[in-house]
PDB file of C-alpha atoms in Angstrom:
ATOM      1  CA  MET A   1      -0.246  -0.428   0.134  1.00  0.00           C
ATOM      2  CA  THR A   2       1.092   3.460  -0.894  1.00  0.00           C
ATOM      3  CA  SER A   3       0.274   6.562  -0.049  1.00  0.00           C
ATOM      4  CA  ARG A   4       0.505  10.400  -1.078  1.00  0.00           C
ATOM      5  CA  CYS A   5      -0.624  13.032   1.261  1.00  0.00           C
ATOM      6  CA  LEU A   6      -1.635  17.062   1.216  1.00  0.00           C
ATOM      7  CA  ALA A   7      -2.975  19.529   3.901  1.00  0.00           C
ATOM      8  CA  TYR A   8      -4.375  23.156   3.772  1.00  0.00           C
ATOM      9  CA  ASP A   9      -4.931  24.762   7.405  1.00  0.00           C
ATOM     10  CA  SER A  10      -7.431  27.596   6.792  1.00  0.00           C
ATOM     11  CA  GLY A  11      -6.062  29.231  10.273  1.00  0.00           C
ATOM     12  CA  ALA A  12      -9.093  30.149  13.212  1.00  0.00           C
ATOM     13  CA  GLY A  13      -9.267  33.638  11.774  1.00  0.00           C
ATOM     14  CA  ALA A  14      -9.403  32.710   7.778  1.00  0.00           C
ATOM     15  CA  ARG A  15     -13.224  34.117   6.663  1.00  0.00           C
ATOM     16  CA  ARG A  16     -14.894  31.445   4.377  1.00  0.00           C
ATOM     17  CA  ARG A  17     -15.436  32.480   0.995  1.00  0.00           C
ATOM     18  CA  ARG A  18     -18.599  31.071  -0.669  1.00  0.00           C
ATOM     19  CA  THR A  19     -18.932  30.065  -4.013  1.00  0.00           C
ATOM     20  CA  ARG A  20     -22.351  29.821  -6.304  1.00  0.00           C
ATOM     21  CA  THR A  21     -23.726  26.149  -6.017  1.00  0.00           C
ATOM     22  CA  ARG A  22     -24.518  25.228  -9.911  1.00  0.00           C
ATOM     23  CA  SER A  23     -27.804  23.170 -10.715  1.00  0.00           C
ATOM     24  CA  PRO A  24     -26.419  19.430 -10.260  1.00  0.00           C
ATOM     25  CA  THR A  25     -26.589  17.833 -13.729  1.00  0.00           C
ATOM     26  CA  VAL A  26     -27.519  14.355 -13.967  1.00  0.00           C
ATOM     27  CA  SER A  27     -26.406  11.675 -16.039  1.00  0.00           C
ATOM     28  CA  ALA A  28     -28.413   9.331 -18.876  1.00  0.00           C
ATOM     29  CA  THR A  29     -27.631   6.350 -17.240  1.00  0.00           C
ATOM     30  CA  THR A  30     -28.783   5.355 -13.579  1.00  0.00           C
ATOM     31  CA  PRO A  31     -27.271   2.063 -12.662  1.00  0.00           C
ATOM     32  CA  VAL A  32     -29.372  -0.581 -11.091  1.00  0.00           C
ATOM     33  CA  TRP A  33     -27.737  -1.974  -8.388  1.00  0.00           C
ATOM     34  CA  ASP A  34     -27.322  -5.114  -6.557  1.00  0.00           C
ATOM     35  CA  PRO A  35     -26.114  -5.666  -3.003  1.00  0.00           C
ATOM     36  CA  HIS A  36     -25.516  -8.903  -2.854  1.00  0.00           C
ATOM     37  CA  GLN A  37     -22.746  -8.373  -5.989  1.00  0.00           C
ATOM     38  CA  TYR A  38     -21.738  -5.726  -4.240  1.00  0.00           C
ATOM     39  CA  LEU A  39     -21.061  -7.231  -0.902  1.00  0.00           C
ATOM     40  CA  ARG A  40     -19.354  -9.780  -2.126  1.00  0.00           C
ATOM     41  CA  HIS A  41     -16.274  -8.114  -1.758  1.00  0.00           C
ATOM     42  CA  SER A  42     -17.320  -5.870   1.296  1.00  0.00           C
ATOM     43  CA  GLY A  43     -14.034  -6.486   2.898  1.00  0.00           C
ATOM     44  CA  HIS A  44     -11.730  -4.435   0.487  1.00  0.00           C
ATOM     45  CA  ARG A  45     -14.234  -2.189  -0.351  1.00  0.00           C
ATOM     46  CA  ALA A  46     -14.920  -1.113   3.675  1.00  0.00           C
ATOM     47  CA  ARG A  47     -11.063  -1.112   4.628  1.00  0.00           C
ATOM     48  CA  ALA A  48     -10.989   2.376   2.410  1.00  0.00           C
ATOM     49  CA  PHE A  49     -14.047   3.665   4.450  1.00  0.00           C
ATOM     50  CA  VAL A  50     -11.944   2.428   7.737  1.00  0.00           C
ATOM     51  CA  ASP A  51      -8.906   4.423   6.838  1.00  0.00           C
ATOM     52  CA  LEU A  52     -11.074   7.452   5.887  1.00  0.00           C
ATOM     53  CA  LEU A  53     -13.022   7.127   8.951  1.00  0.00           C
ATOM     54  CA  ALA A  54      -9.899   7.238  11.246  1.00  0.00           C
ATOM     55  CA  ARG A  55      -8.925  10.777   9.714  1.00  0.00           C
ATOM     56  CA  VAL A  56     -11.777  12.317  10.934  1.00  0.00           C
ATOM     57  CA  PRO A  57     -11.792  14.600  13.764  1.00  0.00           C
ATOM     58  CA  ALA A  58     -13.644  14.621  17.246  1.00  0.00           C
ATOM     59  CA  LEU A  59     -17.340  15.931  16.042  1.00  0.00           C
ATOM     60  CA  PRO A  60     -18.299  19.519  18.082  1.00  0.00           C
ATOM     61  CA  ALA A  61     -21.541  17.713  19.347  1.00  0.00           C
ATOM     62  CA  GLU A  62     -21.533  14.877  22.096  1.00  0.00           C
ATOM     63  CA  ARG A  63     -24.842  13.288  19.946  1.00  0.00           C
ATOM     64  CA  PRO A  64     -24.139  14.884  16.483  1.00  0.00           C
ATOM     65  CA  ARG A  65     -26.013  14.528  13.218  1.00  0.00           C
ATOM     66  CA  ILE A  66     -24.365  12.485  10.710  1.00  0.00           C
ATOM     67  CA  ALA A  67     -25.390  11.840   7.028  1.00  0.00           C
ATOM     68  CA  ASP A  68     -23.754   8.692   5.182  1.00  0.00           C
ATOM     69  CA  LEU A  69     -24.268  10.129   1.183  1.00  0.00           C
ATOM     70  CA  GLY A  70     -24.321   6.956  -0.904  1.00  0.00           C
ATOM     71  CA  CYS A  71     -24.998   4.804   1.900  1.00  0.00           C
ATOM     72  CA  GLY A  72     -25.285   1.636  -0.267  1.00  0.00           C
ATOM     73  CA  PRO A  73     -26.691  -1.350   1.641  1.00  0.00           C
ATOM     74  CA  GLY A  74     -25.412   0.312   4.874  1.00  0.00           C
ATOM     75  CA  ASN A  75     -22.602  -2.098   5.451  1.00  0.00           C
ATOM     76  CA  VAL A  76     -20.142   0.762   6.101  1.00  0.00           C
ATOM     77  CA  THR A  77     -22.925   3.192   7.936  1.00  0.00           C
ATOM     78  CA  ARG A  78     -23.201   0.970  10.994  1.00  0.00           C
ATOM     79  CA  LEU A  79     -19.167   1.547  11.602  1.00  0.00           C
ATOM     80  CA  LEU A  80     -20.250   4.867  12.014  1.00  0.00           C
ATOM     81  CA  ALA A  81     -22.899   4.514  15.141  1.00  0.00           C
ATOM     82  CA  GLU A  82     -19.422   2.147  16.781  1.00  0.00           C
ATOM     83  CA  ARG A  83     -17.435   5.462  16.034  1.00  0.00           C
ATOM     84  CA  TRP A  84     -20.185   7.801  17.730  1.00  0.00           C
ATOM     85  CA  PRO A  85     -22.814   5.197  19.592  1.00  0.00           C
ATOM     86  CA  ALA A  86     -24.664   8.843  20.532  1.00  0.00           C
ATOM     87  CA  ALA A  87     -25.346  10.267  17.150  1.00  0.00           C
ATOM     88  CA  HIS A  88     -27.959   9.930  14.751  1.00  0.00           C
ATOM     89  CA  ILE A  89     -27.051   8.874  11.396  1.00  0.00           C
ATOM     90  CA  THR A  90     -29.062   8.892   8.063  1.00  0.00           C
ATOM     91  CA  GLY A  91     -27.771   6.866   5.103  1.00  0.00           C
ATOM     92  CA  LEU A  92     -29.449   8.169   2.057  1.00  0.00           C
ATOM     93  CA  ASP A  93     -29.086   6.319  -1.269  1.00  0.00           C
ATOM     94  CA  SER A  94     -30.699   6.392  -4.837  1.00  0.00           C
ATOM     95  CA  SER A  95     -30.822   2.772  -5.159  1.00  0.00           C
ATOM     96  CA  GLU A  96     -34.045   0.973  -3.113  1.00  0.00           C
ATOM     97  CA  ARG A  97     -32.606  -2.085  -3.837  1.00  0.00           C
ATOM     98  CA  MET A  98     -29.343  -0.798  -1.866  1.00  0.00           C
ATOM     99  CA  LEU A  99     -31.554   0.541   0.743  1.00  0.00           C
ATOM    100  CA  ALA A 100     -34.016  -2.249   0.949  1.00  0.00           C
ATOM    101  CA  GLU A 101     -30.486  -3.995   2.188  1.00  0.00           C
ATOM    102  CA  ALA A 102     -29.371  -1.380   4.866  1.00  0.00           C
ATOM    103  CA  ARG A 103     -33.177  -0.659   6.058  1.00  0.00           C
ATOM    104  CA  SER A 104     -32.420  -4.469   8.153  1.00  0.00           C
ATOM    105  CA  LEU A 105     -29.923  -2.690  10.076  1.00  0.00           C
ATOM    106  CA  ALA A 106     -32.051   0.628  11.304  1.00  0.00           C
ATOM    107  CA  GLY A 107     -33.059   1.270  14.324  1.00  0.00           C
ATOM    108  CA  PRO A 108     -31.758   2.598  17.947  1.00  0.00           C
ATOM    109  CA  THR A 109     -28.255   2.042  18.592  1.00  0.00           C
ATOM    110  CA  PRO A 110     -26.925   1.102  21.659  1.00  0.00           C
ATOM    111  CA  GLY A 111     -25.218   4.404  23.160  1.00  0.00           C
ATOM    112  CA  GLY A 112     -28.554   5.923  22.523  1.00  0.00           C
ATOM    113  CA  GLY A 113     -28.541   6.670  19.145  1.00  0.00           C
ATOM    114  CA  ARG A 114     -30.395   6.075  15.953  1.00  0.00           C
ATOM    115  CA  LEU A 115     -29.601   4.478  12.409  1.00  0.00           C
ATOM    116  CA  ASP A 116     -32.287   5.010   9.523  1.00  0.00           C
ATOM    117  CA  PHE A 117     -32.271   5.397   6.087  1.00  0.00           C
ATOM    118  CA  ARG A 118     -34.054   7.220   3.428  1.00  0.00           C
ATOM    119  CA  HIS A 119     -34.296   8.042  -0.013  1.00  0.00           C
ATOM    120  CA  ALA A 120     -32.551  10.343  -1.955  1.00  0.00           C
ATOM    121  CA  ASP A 121     -29.899  10.993  -4.778  1.00  0.00           C
ATOM    122  CA  ALA A 122     -26.382  12.364  -4.180  1.00  0.00           C
ATOM    123  CA  ARG A 123     -26.328  13.949  -7.671  1.00  0.00           C
ATOM    124  CA  THR A 124     -28.828  16.552  -6.223  1.00  0.00           C
ATOM    125  CA  TRP A 125     -29.234  16.344  -2.721  1.00  0.00           C
ATOM    126  CA  THR A 126     -29.275  19.865  -0.908  1.00  0.00           C
ATOM    127  CA  PRO A 127     -28.582  18.972   3.224  1.00  0.00           C
ATOM    128  CA  THR A 128     -32.063  21.037   4.846  1.00  0.00           C
ATOM    129  CA  GLU A 129     -30.954  20.597   8.089  1.00  0.00           C
ATOM    130  CA  PRO A 130     -27.324  21.026   9.863  1.00  0.00           C
ATOM    131  CA  TYR A 131     -24.898  18.072  10.340  1.00  0.00           C
ATOM    132  CA  ASP A 132     -22.180  17.579  12.485  1.00  0.00           C
ATOM    133  CA  LEU A 133     -20.559  15.154   9.505  1.00  0.00           C
ATOM    134  CA  ILE A 134     -21.386  14.593   5.711  1.00  0.00           C
ATOM    135  CA  ILE A 135     -19.577  11.311   4.872  1.00  0.00           C
ATOM    136  CA  SER A 136     -19.327   9.793   1.561  1.00  0.00           C
ATOM    137  CA  ASN A 137     -17.874   6.943   0.741  1.00  0.00           C
ATOM    138  CA  ALA A 138     -17.072   5.125  -3.093  1.00  0.00           C
ATOM    139  CA  THR A 139     -20.097   8.112  -4.232  1.00  0.00           C
ATOM    140  CA  LEU A 140     -19.058  11.307  -5.763  1.00  0.00           C
ATOM    141  CA  GLN A 141     -17.981   9.363  -8.943  1.00  0.00           C
ATOM    142  CA  TRP A 142     -21.516   8.849  -9.811  1.00  0.00           C
ATOM    143  CA  VAL A 143     -21.784  13.021  -9.559  1.00  0.00           C
ATOM    144  CA  PRO A 144     -21.138  14.822 -12.273  1.00  0.00           C
ATOM    145  CA  GLY A 145     -19.715  17.629 -11.214  1.00  0.00           C
ATOM    146  CA  HIS A 146     -19.385  17.274  -7.749  1.00  0.00           C
ATOM    147  CA  LEU A 147     -17.042  20.026  -7.150  1.00  0.00           C
ATOM    148  CA  ASP A 148     -19.765  22.731  -7.615  1.00  0.00           C
ATOM    149  CA  ARG A 149     -21.932  20.595  -4.725  1.00  0.00           C
ATOM    150  CA  PHE A 150     -19.186  20.934  -2.338  1.00  0.00           C
ATOM    151  CA  ALA A 151     -20.486  24.462  -1.153  1.00  0.00           C
ATOM    152  CA  ALA A 152     -23.892  23.194  -0.474  1.00  0.00           C
ATOM    153  CA  TRP A 153     -22.899  20.399   1.323  1.00  0.00           C
ATOM    154  CA  THR A 154     -20.499  22.007   3.578  1.00  0.00           C
ATOM    155  CA  ASP A 155     -22.448  24.888   4.003  1.00  0.00           C
ATOM    156  CA  ALA A 156     -24.897  22.355   5.417  1.00  0.00           C
ATOM    157  CA  LEU A 157     -22.006  21.985   8.710  1.00  0.00           C
ATOM    158  CA  VAL A 158     -22.267  23.206  11.823  1.00  0.00           C
ATOM    159  CA  PRO A 159     -19.160  25.309  12.891  1.00  0.00           C
ATOM    160  CA  GLY A 160     -16.941  22.617  13.488  1.00  0.00           C
ATOM    161  CA  GLY A 161     -18.391  20.400  11.075  1.00  0.00           C
ATOM    162  CA  VAL A 162     -16.763  18.048   8.900  1.00  0.00           C
ATOM    163  CA  PHE A 163     -16.920  16.803   5.354  1.00  0.00           C
ATOM    164  CA  ALA A 164     -15.515  13.819   4.549  1.00  0.00           C
ATOM    165  CA  PHE A 165     -15.008  11.594   1.577  1.00  0.00           C
ATOM    166  CA  GLN A 166     -13.338   8.996  -0.601  1.00  0.00           C
ATOM    167  CA  VAL A 167     -13.436   7.897  -4.637  1.00  0.00           C
ATOM    168  CA  PRO A 168     -12.189   4.987  -6.363  1.00  0.00           C
ATOM    169  CA  GLY A 169      -8.757   6.532  -8.527  1.00  0.00           C
ATOM    170  CA  ASN A 170      -8.470   3.603 -10.958  1.00  0.00           C
ATOM    171  CA  PHE A 171     -10.271   5.042 -14.191  1.00  0.00           C
ATOM    172  CA  GLY A 172      -6.923   4.590 -15.868  1.00  0.00           C
ATOM    173  CA  ALA A 173      -6.523   1.054 -14.810  1.00  0.00           C
ATOM    174  CA  PRO A 174      -6.459  -1.925 -17.132  1.00  0.00           C
ATOM    175  CA  SER A 175      -9.996  -2.634 -15.356  1.00  0.00           C
ATOM    176  CA  HIS A 176     -11.474   0.528 -16.609  1.00  0.00           C
ATOM    177  CA  ARG A 177      -9.462   1.203 -19.593  1.00  0.00           C
ATOM    178  CA  LEU A 178     -10.513  -2.150 -21.524  1.00  0.00           C
ATOM    179  CA  MET A 179     -14.103  -1.853 -20.505  1.00  0.00           C
ATOM    180  CA  ARG A 180     -13.655   1.629 -22.260  1.00  0.00           C
ATOM    181  CA  GLU A 181     -12.013   0.470 -25.228  1.00  0.00           C
ATOM    182  CA  LEU A 182     -14.632  -2.417 -25.879  1.00  0.00           C
ATOM    183  CA  ALA A 183     -17.473  -0.163 -25.218  1.00  0.00           C
ATOM    184  CA  GLY A 184     -16.485   1.704 -27.732  1.00  0.00           C
ATOM    185  CA  SER A 185     -15.697  -0.786 -30.522  1.00  0.00           C
ATOM    186  CA  ALA A 186     -17.932  -1.217 -33.550  1.00  0.00           C
ATOM    187  CA  ARG A 187     -19.470  -4.211 -32.082  1.00  0.00           C
ATOM    188  CA  TRP A 188     -21.012  -1.787 -28.854  1.00  0.00           C
ATOM    189  CA  ARG A 189     -19.855   1.525 -29.732  1.00  0.00           C
ATOM    190  CA  ASP A 190     -23.602   2.327 -30.456  1.00  0.00           C
ATOM    191  CA  ARG A 191     -25.378   1.153 -28.116  1.00  0.00           C
ATOM    192  CA  LEU A 192     -22.882   2.131 -25.142  1.00  0.00           C
ATOM    193  CA  GLY A 193     -21.394   5.373 -26.905  1.00  0.00           C
ATOM    194  CA  GLY A 194     -21.658   7.938 -23.716  1.00  0.00           C
ATOM    195  CA  VAL A 195     -22.658   5.422 -20.747  1.00  0.00           C
ATOM    196  CA  LEU A 196     -19.281   5.107 -19.193  1.00  0.00           C
ATOM    197  CA  ARG A 197     -17.756   8.463 -17.809  1.00  0.00           C
ATOM    198  CA  HIS A 198     -13.859   8.688 -17.020  1.00  0.00           C
ATOM    199  CA  GLU A 199     -11.631  11.924 -17.813  1.00  0.00           C
ATOM    200  CA  ASP A 200     -14.091  14.182 -15.114  1.00  0.00           C
ATOM    201  CA  ALA A 201     -15.230  11.426 -13.257  1.00  0.00           C
ATOM    202  CA  VAL A 202     -12.679  12.246 -10.256  1.00  0.00           C
ATOM    203  CA  HIS A 203      -9.853  14.354  -9.834  1.00  0.00           C
ATOM    204  CA  GLY A 204      -6.545  14.565  -8.359  1.00  0.00           C
ATOM    205  CA  PRO A 205      -6.033  15.566  -4.672  1.00  0.00           C
ATOM    206  CA  ALA A 206      -4.419  18.592  -5.304  1.00  0.00           C
ATOM    207  CA  VAL A 207      -7.628  19.778  -7.276  1.00  0.00           C
ATOM    208  CA  TYR A 208      -9.755  18.003  -4.216  1.00  0.00           C
ATOM    209  CA  LEU A 209      -7.721  20.331  -2.176  1.00  0.00           C
ATOM    210  CA  GLU A 210      -7.936  23.419  -3.734  1.00  0.00           C
ATOM    211  CA  ALA A 211     -11.869  22.960  -3.558  1.00  0.00           C
ATOM    212  CA  LEU A 212     -11.527  22.631   0.225  1.00  0.00           C
ATOM    213  CA  ALA A 213      -9.469  25.352   0.711  1.00  0.00           C
ATOM    214  CA  GLY A 214     -11.405  27.706  -1.496  1.00  0.00           C
ATOM    215  CA  LEU A 215     -14.359  26.717   0.565  1.00  0.00           C
ATOM    216  CA  GLY A 216     -12.385  27.978   4.125  1.00  0.00           C
ATOM    217  CA  CYS A 217     -12.354  24.423   5.130  1.00  0.00           C
ATOM    218  CA  GLU A 218      -8.889  23.150   7.157  1.00  0.00           C
ATOM    219  CA  ALA A 219      -8.092  20.154   4.646  1.00  0.00           C
ATOM    220  CA  ASP A 220      -6.545  17.097   4.843  1.00  0.00           C
ATOM    221  CA  VAL A 221      -6.426  15.048   1.564  1.00  0.00           C
ATOM    222  CA  TRP A 222      -4.654  11.862   0.453  1.00  0.00           C
ATOM    223  CA  GLU A 223      -4.459   9.166  -2.281  1.00  0.00           C
ATOM    224  CA  THR A 224      -3.592   5.479  -2.043  1.00  0.00           C
ATOM    225  CA  THR A 225      -3.232   2.420  -3.617  1.00  0.00           C
ATOM    226  CA  TYR A 226      -4.079  -0.591  -2.076  1.00  0.00           C
ATOM    227  CA  GLN A 227      -2.522  -3.898  -3.316  1.00  0.00           C
ATOM    228  CA  GLN A 228      -5.673  -6.091  -3.215  1.00  0.00           C
ATOM    229  CA  VAL A 229      -5.780  -9.788  -2.777  1.00  0.00           C
ATOM    230  CA  LEU A 230      -8.919 -11.150  -4.707  1.00  0.00           C
ATOM    231  CA  GLN A 231     -10.009 -14.952  -4.663  1.00  0.00           C
ATOM    232  CA  GLY A 232     -11.829 -17.005  -7.033  1.00  0.00           C
ATOM    233  CA  ASP A 233     -12.020 -17.484 -10.235  1.00  0.00           C
ATOM    234  CA  ASP A 234     -12.404 -14.419 -12.738  1.00  0.00           C
ATOM    235  CA  ALA A 235     -11.986 -12.094  -9.595  1.00  0.00           C
ATOM    236  CA  VAL A 236     -11.651  -8.744 -11.088  1.00  0.00           C
ATOM    237  CA  LEU A 237     -14.901  -9.143 -13.384  1.00  0.00           C
ATOM    238  CA  ASP A 238     -16.119 -10.465 -10.118  1.00  0.00           C
ATOM    239  CA  TRP A 239     -15.309  -7.236  -8.317  1.00  0.00           C
ATOM    240  CA  VAL A 240     -16.332  -4.836 -11.380  1.00  0.00           C
ATOM    241  CA  LYS A 241     -19.943  -6.675 -11.948  1.00  0.00           C
ATOM    242  CA  GLY A 242     -20.850  -4.891  -8.159  1.00  0.00           C
ATOM    243  CA  THR A 243     -19.545  -0.997  -9.370  1.00  0.00           C
ATOM    244  CA  GLY A 244     -17.745   0.420 -12.512  1.00  0.00           C
ATOM    245  CA  LEU A 245     -19.587  -2.690 -14.670  1.00  0.00           C
ATOM    246  CA  ARG A 246     -23.246  -1.574 -13.386  1.00  0.00           C
ATOM    247  CA  PRO A 247     -23.539   0.972 -16.407  1.00  0.00           C
ATOM    248  CA  VAL A 248     -23.248  -1.129 -18.671  1.00  0.00           C
ATOM    249  CA  LEU A 249     -25.087  -4.298 -17.228  1.00  0.00           C
ATOM    250  CA  THR A 250     -28.243  -2.251 -16.678  1.00  0.00           C
ATOM    251  CA  GLU A 251     -27.465  -0.299 -20.344  1.00  0.00           C
ATOM    252  CA  LEU A 252     -27.633  -3.858 -22.089  1.00  0.00           C
ATOM    253  CA  GLY A 253     -30.255  -5.766 -20.069  1.00  0.00           C
ATOM    254  CA  GLY A 254     -30.692  -9.096 -21.443  1.00  0.00           C
ATOM    255  CA  ASP A 255     -28.080  -8.300 -23.757  1.00  0.00           C
ATOM    256  CA  ALA A 256     -25.168  -8.143 -21.417  1.00  0.00           C
ATOM    257  CA  ASP A 257     -23.305 -11.930 -21.096  1.00  0.00           C
ATOM    258  CA  ALA A 258     -22.374 -11.249 -24.727  1.00  0.00           C
ATOM    259  CA  PHE A 259     -20.352  -7.661 -23.677  1.00  0.00           C
ATOM    260  CA  VAL A 260     -19.335  -9.671 -19.738  1.00  0.00           C
ATOM    261  CA  GLU A 261     -17.818 -12.560 -22.296  1.00  0.00           C
ATOM    262  CA  GLU A 262     -15.862 -10.684 -24.527  1.00  0.00           C
ATOM    263  CA  TYR A 263     -14.176  -8.505 -21.342  1.00  0.00           C
ATOM    264  CA  ARG A 264     -13.816 -11.743 -19.204  1.00  0.00           C
ATOM    265  CA  VAL A 265     -10.888 -12.696 -21.896  1.00  0.00           C
ATOM    266  CA  LEU A 266      -9.199  -9.306 -21.755  1.00  0.00           C
ATOM    267  CA  LEU A 267      -9.309  -9.066 -17.971  1.00  0.00           C
ATOM    268  CA  ARG A 268      -7.907 -12.944 -17.313  1.00  0.00           C
ATOM    269  CA  GLU A 269      -5.041 -11.391 -19.608  1.00  0.00           C
ATOM    270  CA  ALA A 270      -4.299  -8.186 -17.772  1.00  0.00           C
ATOM    271  CA  TYR A 271      -4.670 -10.101 -14.242  1.00  0.00           C
ATOM    272  CA  PRO A 272      -3.246 -13.103 -14.664  1.00  0.00           C
ATOM    273  CA  ALA A 273      -4.492 -15.305 -11.159  1.00  0.00           C
ATOM    274  CA  GLY A 274      -1.160 -16.063  -9.062  1.00  0.00           C
ATOM    275  CA  ALA A 275      -0.737 -19.060  -6.293  1.00  0.00           C
ATOM    276  CA  HIS A 276      -2.392 -16.953  -3.680  1.00  0.00           C
ATOM    277  CA  GLY A 277      -5.115 -15.187  -5.579  1.00  0.00           C
ATOM    278  CA  THR A 278      -5.170 -12.235  -8.010  1.00  0.00           C
ATOM    279  CA  VAL A 279      -3.507  -8.990  -7.356  1.00  0.00           C
ATOM    280  CA  PHE A 280      -5.852  -6.260  -8.067  1.00  0.00           C
ATOM    281  CA  PRO A 281      -4.256  -2.843  -7.393  1.00  0.00           C
ATOM    282  CA  PHE A 282      -6.834   0.134  -6.555  1.00  0.00           C
ATOM    283  CA  ARG A 283      -6.362   4.126  -6.174  1.00  0.00           C
ATOM    284  CA  ARG A 284      -8.278   5.634  -3.611  1.00  0.00           C
ATOM    285  CA  VAL A 285      -8.368   9.632  -3.415  1.00  0.00           C
ATOM    286  CA  PHE A 286      -9.810  10.839   0.227  1.00  0.00           C
ATOM    287  CA  GLY A 287     -10.916  14.023   1.844  1.00  0.00           C
ATOM    288  CA  VAL A 288     -11.155  15.445   5.342  1.00  0.00           C
ATOM    289  CA  ALA A 289     -12.364  18.954   5.083  1.00  0.00           C
ATOM    290  CA  ARG A 290     -13.397  20.822   8.421  1.00  0.00           C
ATOM    291  CA  ILE A 291     -15.246  24.070   8.796  1.00  0.00           C
ATOM    292  CA  GLU A 292     -13.310  26.213  11.995  1.00  0.00           C
ATOM    293  CA  ALA A 293     -15.609  27.055  14.648  1.00  0.00           C
ATOM    294  CA  LYS A 294     -14.542  30.780  14.893  1.00  0.00           C
ATOM    295  CA  ALA A 295     -14.263  31.194  10.811  1.00  0.00           C
ATOM    296  CA  SER A 296     -17.885  29.980  10.176  1.00  0.00           C
ATOM    297  CA  SER A 297     -20.359  32.850   9.426  1.00  0.00           C
ATOM    298  CA  LYS A 298     -23.047  30.103   9.116  1.00  0.00           C
ATOM    299  CA  ARG A 299     -26.412  30.565  10.041  1.00  0.00           C
ATOM    300  CA  PRO A 300     -28.830  27.835  10.856  1.00  0.00           C
ATOM    301  CA  LEU A 301     -30.832  26.021   8.376  1.00  0.00           C
TER     302      LEU A 301
END
């Protein structure tokens, strides 16, 4: 595992700069999610969230209000209740299939808090109440122009509140490059043209640092490449079926099997299985931004 970190301290006397929130853009293809496929690699997927959570500082309230934006099946949302057992935590997701899985975890927490889940689309969600923490794990890559949403989300934080996120930074990896090349081939381009975003899906650490600092946040931004070892046959294909391949599977519907078989051959060459499994390097970009209590000029929502 390799890491690179950038940080910016706004200073207690900094005046928060605000930017106009642009209208969110919604892409043409909304993936249909399969929570059971997604959870097949839940240990590897949760590791990045655990690393993100470790860098989130103490929150200003003893009973904080927390939003998990893009909570999926709730498998990592419940980790928030372990860190802040008295918190009121709301998991937000646009997939009813994911929410159906997550709602099995809803209810009071042992520390006197509460865990609940409701429908919301990260592409358009604007908070209507103040939060101590807004956190998002592997979701913002599905939000076109998500930098333009940062102002609305950080504006919803109480003084001393935190916005934290993690996004996959592997769009240049063979797994994604081969997917795009196949989607753009003569056989598939008419049906899959424009379905797979990549150039603007996520940004590098320096871009996120600049965006957060521009909002007056004390920001900690870094990247890590995990040397994941996956088990099972066609392990990388099994991984992307839960995430990156979803737009293709959704768009093709019943014709997806033919695409998957072509893609399977390419992935086997790019990621050969070894004696201990299939090594699947995975880069992720993280950001933790805190609103200084003295610097904030927020009004209650």
